[in-house]
Amino acid sequence: MLKRVFILSMLSATTAALCATDENSTPAVYKSASELMATLAKSAEKNSDQASSPISNEDHYRVNIVRRGKPGTAMAHATGPAKGTEVHYIIDGAATVVTGGTLLRPAGAQTKGAGNATIEGGQTRHVTKGDVIVIPAGTPHWYKEVEGSVTYLEVRFDVELKK
């Protein structure tokens, strides 16, 4: 029950953030599940390790469906166009996710996402279909292990404005 209340409150917060868009934006964005999955499949043909299907990427928010076929590199979106709080809603599959802690970059790596960055410390959780992860802006996070594949709805809000 608490999980459902949490999901509903997060969806309400996300909806409120999305509604605070520019006056010139369209009244709504609609993409069918089949359209999204076709775009995701086409993206996965190019890169089976990580593919995405954009739903709507505007000035103040970004909404995508992401499919990971293998673990990623640890990252923390503190600056740049990916900056902002993220919500990941697991649509399918399972993974082990680490959040918080200290981001460790390989020797010589100067930028986020460079090389095989990892996280020291942090909280490790196993996530499956229906789970939600809320990642505050700048928080290190890492899909450390992927069981086959994991697909999730990714909503980022309060991102840096496009220039």
Short mmCIF file of C-alpha atoms in Angstrom, two decimals:
data_model
loop_
_atom_site.label_atom_id
_atom_site.label_comp_id
_atom_site.label_asym_id
_atom_site.label_seq_id
_atom_site.Cartn_x
_atom_site.Cartn_y
_atom_site.Cartn_z
CA MET A 1 0.00 0.00 0.00
CA LEU A 2 2.79 2.43 0.89
CA LYS A 3 4.47 1.62 -2.41
CA ARG A 4 1.31 2.55 -4.34
CA VAL A 5 0.93 5.80 -2.38
CA PHE A 6 4.59 6.63 -3.07
CA ILE A 7 4.23 5.88 -6.79
CA LEU A 8 1.08 7.99 -7.02
CA SER A 9 2.72 10.89 -5.20
CA MET A 10 5.79 10.69 -7.47
CA LEU A 11 3.60 10.61 -10.57
CA SER A 12 1.69 13.63 -9.24
CA ALA A 13 4.95 15.50 -8.63
CA THR A 14 6.19 14.56 -12.09
CA THR A 15 2.92 15.69 -13.65
CA ALA A 16 3.16 19.02 -11.83
CA ALA A 17 6.73 19.48 -13.11
CA LEU A 18 5.68 18.64 -16.65
CA CYS A 19 2.73 21.04 -16.48
CA ALA A 20 5.08 23.91 -15.64
CA THR A 21 6.40 23.97 -19.23
CA ASP A 22 6.66 26.87 -21.64
CA GLU A 23 3.41 28.49 -22.83
CA ASN A 24 4.31 27.67 -26.46
CA SER A 25 4.47 23.92 -25.86
CA THR A 26 1.85 21.52 -27.14
CA PRO A 27 -1.04 20.72 -24.77
CA ALA A 28 0.07 17.08 -24.45
CA VAL A 29 2.51 14.54 -25.80
CA TYR A 30 1.18 11.11 -26.68
CA LYS A 31 3.13 8.13 -27.93
CA SER A 32 1.68 4.65 -28.03
CA ALA A 33 3.42 1.72 -26.37
CA SER A 34 4.00 0.12 -29.77
CA GLU A 35 5.60 3.33 -31.12
CA LEU A 36 7.89 3.62 -28.08
CA MET A 37 8.92 -0.04 -28.20
CA ALA A 38 9.59 0.15 -31.97
CA THR A 39 11.86 3.18 -31.41
CA LEU A 40 13.56 1.39 -28.52
CA ALA A 41 14.10 -1.76 -30.64
CA LYS A 42 15.62 0.31 -33.47
CA SER A 43 17.94 2.03 -30.98
CA ALA A 44 18.91 -1.36 -29.48
CA GLU A 45 19.96 -2.59 -32.95
CA LYS A 46 22.62 0.13 -32.92
CA ASN A 47 23.67 -0.40 -29.29
CA SER A 48 22.37 -3.39 -27.34
CA ASP A 49 24.28 -2.28 -24.21
CA GLN A 50 22.05 0.78 -23.75
CA ALA A 51 19.21 2.02 -25.92
CA SER A 52 16.63 4.74 -25.43
CA SER A 53 13.31 5.86 -26.86
CA PRO A 54 12.56 9.55 -26.29
CA ILE A 55 9.05 10.44 -25.23
CA SER A 56 9.50 14.19 -24.74
CA ASN A 57 12.65 16.18 -24.11
CA GLU A 58 11.94 19.84 -23.47
CA ASP A 59 13.57 22.78 -21.72
CA HIS A 60 12.67 21.78 -18.15
CA TYR A 61 12.24 18.02 -18.37
CA ARG A 62 13.35 14.90 -20.23
CA VAL A 63 11.28 11.72 -20.52
CA ASN A 64 12.72 8.57 -22.10
CA ILE A 65 12.38 4.81 -22.02
CA VAL A 66 15.79 3.23 -21.46
CA ARG A 67 16.84 -0.38 -21.96
CA ARG A 68 20.12 -1.61 -20.53
CA GLY A 69 21.55 -4.89 -21.74
CA LYS A 70 24.58 -4.73 -19.44
CA PRO A 71 25.81 -2.72 -16.49
CA GLY A 72 26.69 0.91 -17.04
CA THR A 73 29.26 3.24 -15.61
CA ALA A 74 28.56 5.12 -12.39
CA MET A 75 27.55 8.75 -12.82
CA ALA A 76 26.22 11.81 -11.03
CA HIS A 77 24.37 14.46 -13.04
CA ALA A 78 25.46 17.60 -11.19
CA THR A 79 25.91 19.81 -14.29
CA GLY A 80 25.12 19.81 -17.98
CA PRO A 81 21.97 18.93 -19.92
CA ALA A 82 21.38 15.74 -17.88
CA LYS A 83 21.42 17.67 -14.57
CA GLY A 84 18.28 17.25 -12.52
CA THR A 85 16.36 14.89 -10.30
CA GLU A 86 15.57 11.55 -11.93
CA VAL A 87 12.75 9.07 -11.45
CA HIS A 88 13.26 5.55 -12.84
CA TYR A 89 10.17 3.34 -13.02
CA ILE A 90 11.16 -0.24 -13.83
CA ILE A 91 8.98 -1.50 -16.71
CA ASP A 92 10.63 -4.87 -17.23
CA GLY A 93 13.62 -6.92 -16.11
CA ALA A 94 15.80 -6.70 -13.04
CA ALA A 95 19.05 -5.06 -11.96
CA THR A 96 21.21 -4.15 -9.01
CA VAL A 97 21.42 -0.38 -8.54
CA VAL A 98 23.80 1.53 -6.28
CA THR A 99 22.90 5.09 -5.21
CA GLY A 100 24.73 7.60 -3.04
CA GLY A 101 28.26 7.04 -1.80
CA THR A 102 31.35 8.39 -3.52
CA LEU A 103 31.87 8.36 -7.28
CA LEU A 104 35.25 6.83 -8.16
CA ARG A 105 36.68 7.54 -11.61
CA PRO A 106 39.56 5.62 -13.18
CA ALA A 107 42.97 7.31 -12.99
CA GLY A 108 43.25 10.06 -15.60
CA ALA A 109 39.48 10.35 -16.22
CA GLN A 110 38.41 13.98 -15.91
CA THR A 111 34.73 13.87 -16.84
CA LYS A 112 31.65 12.13 -15.52
CA GLY A 113 30.89 8.87 -17.27
CA ALA A 114 34.49 8.51 -18.43
CA GLY A 115 35.86 5.00 -18.35
CA ASN A 116 34.45 2.52 -15.87
CA ALA A 117 33.56 4.78 -12.95
CA THR A 118 32.20 2.99 -9.87
CA ILE A 119 30.73 3.94 -6.51
CA GLU A 120 32.29 3.35 -3.12
CA GLY A 121 29.76 3.02 -0.33
CA GLY A 122 26.21 3.96 -1.20
CA GLN A 123 23.10 1.81 -0.95
CA THR A 124 22.75 -1.30 -3.08
CA ARG A 125 19.27 -2.45 -4.05
CA HIS A 126 17.82 -5.13 -6.30
CA VAL A 127 15.07 -3.65 -8.50
CA THR A 128 12.41 -5.42 -10.55
CA LYS A 129 9.29 -4.61 -12.55
CA GLY A 130 7.12 -2.02 -10.78
CA ASP A 131 9.88 -0.59 -8.57
CA VAL A 132 10.65 3.14 -8.50
CA ILE A 133 13.99 4.86 -7.86
CA VAL A 134 14.11 8.60 -7.13
CA ILE A 135 17.62 9.99 -7.63
CA PRO A 136 18.11 13.60 -6.44
CA ALA A 137 20.19 15.86 -8.71
CA GLY A 138 23.92 15.25 -8.36
CA THR A 139 23.52 11.90 -6.56
CA PRO A 140 25.88 9.15 -7.76
CA HIS A 141 24.00 6.20 -9.26
CA TRP A 142 24.99 3.05 -11.07
CA TYR A 143 23.29 0.07 -12.67
CA LYS A 144 25.98 -2.25 -11.32
CA GLU A 145 24.46 -5.56 -12.46
CA VAL A 146 21.78 -6.31 -15.05
CA GLU A 147 19.93 -9.62 -15.17
CA GLY A 148 19.46 -10.15 -18.90
CA SER A 149 18.13 -6.65 -19.47
CA VAL A 150 16.27 -3.94 -17.60
CA THR A 151 13.89 -1.41 -19.14
CA TYR A 152 12.71 1.69 -17.31
CA LEU A 153 10.85 4.94 -17.77
CA GLU A 154 13.29 7.74 -16.99
CA VAL A 155 11.89 11.14 -16.04
CA ARG A 156 14.31 14.00 -15.37
CA PHE A 157 13.02 17.35 -14.21
CA ASP A 158 14.62 20.67 -13.36
CA VAL A 159 17.21 19.97 -16.06
CA GLU A 160 19.37 22.82 -17.35
CA LEU A 161 17.65 24.88 -20.00
CA LYS A 162 18.50 24.28 -23.64
CA LYS A 163 20.48 27.15 -25.11
#
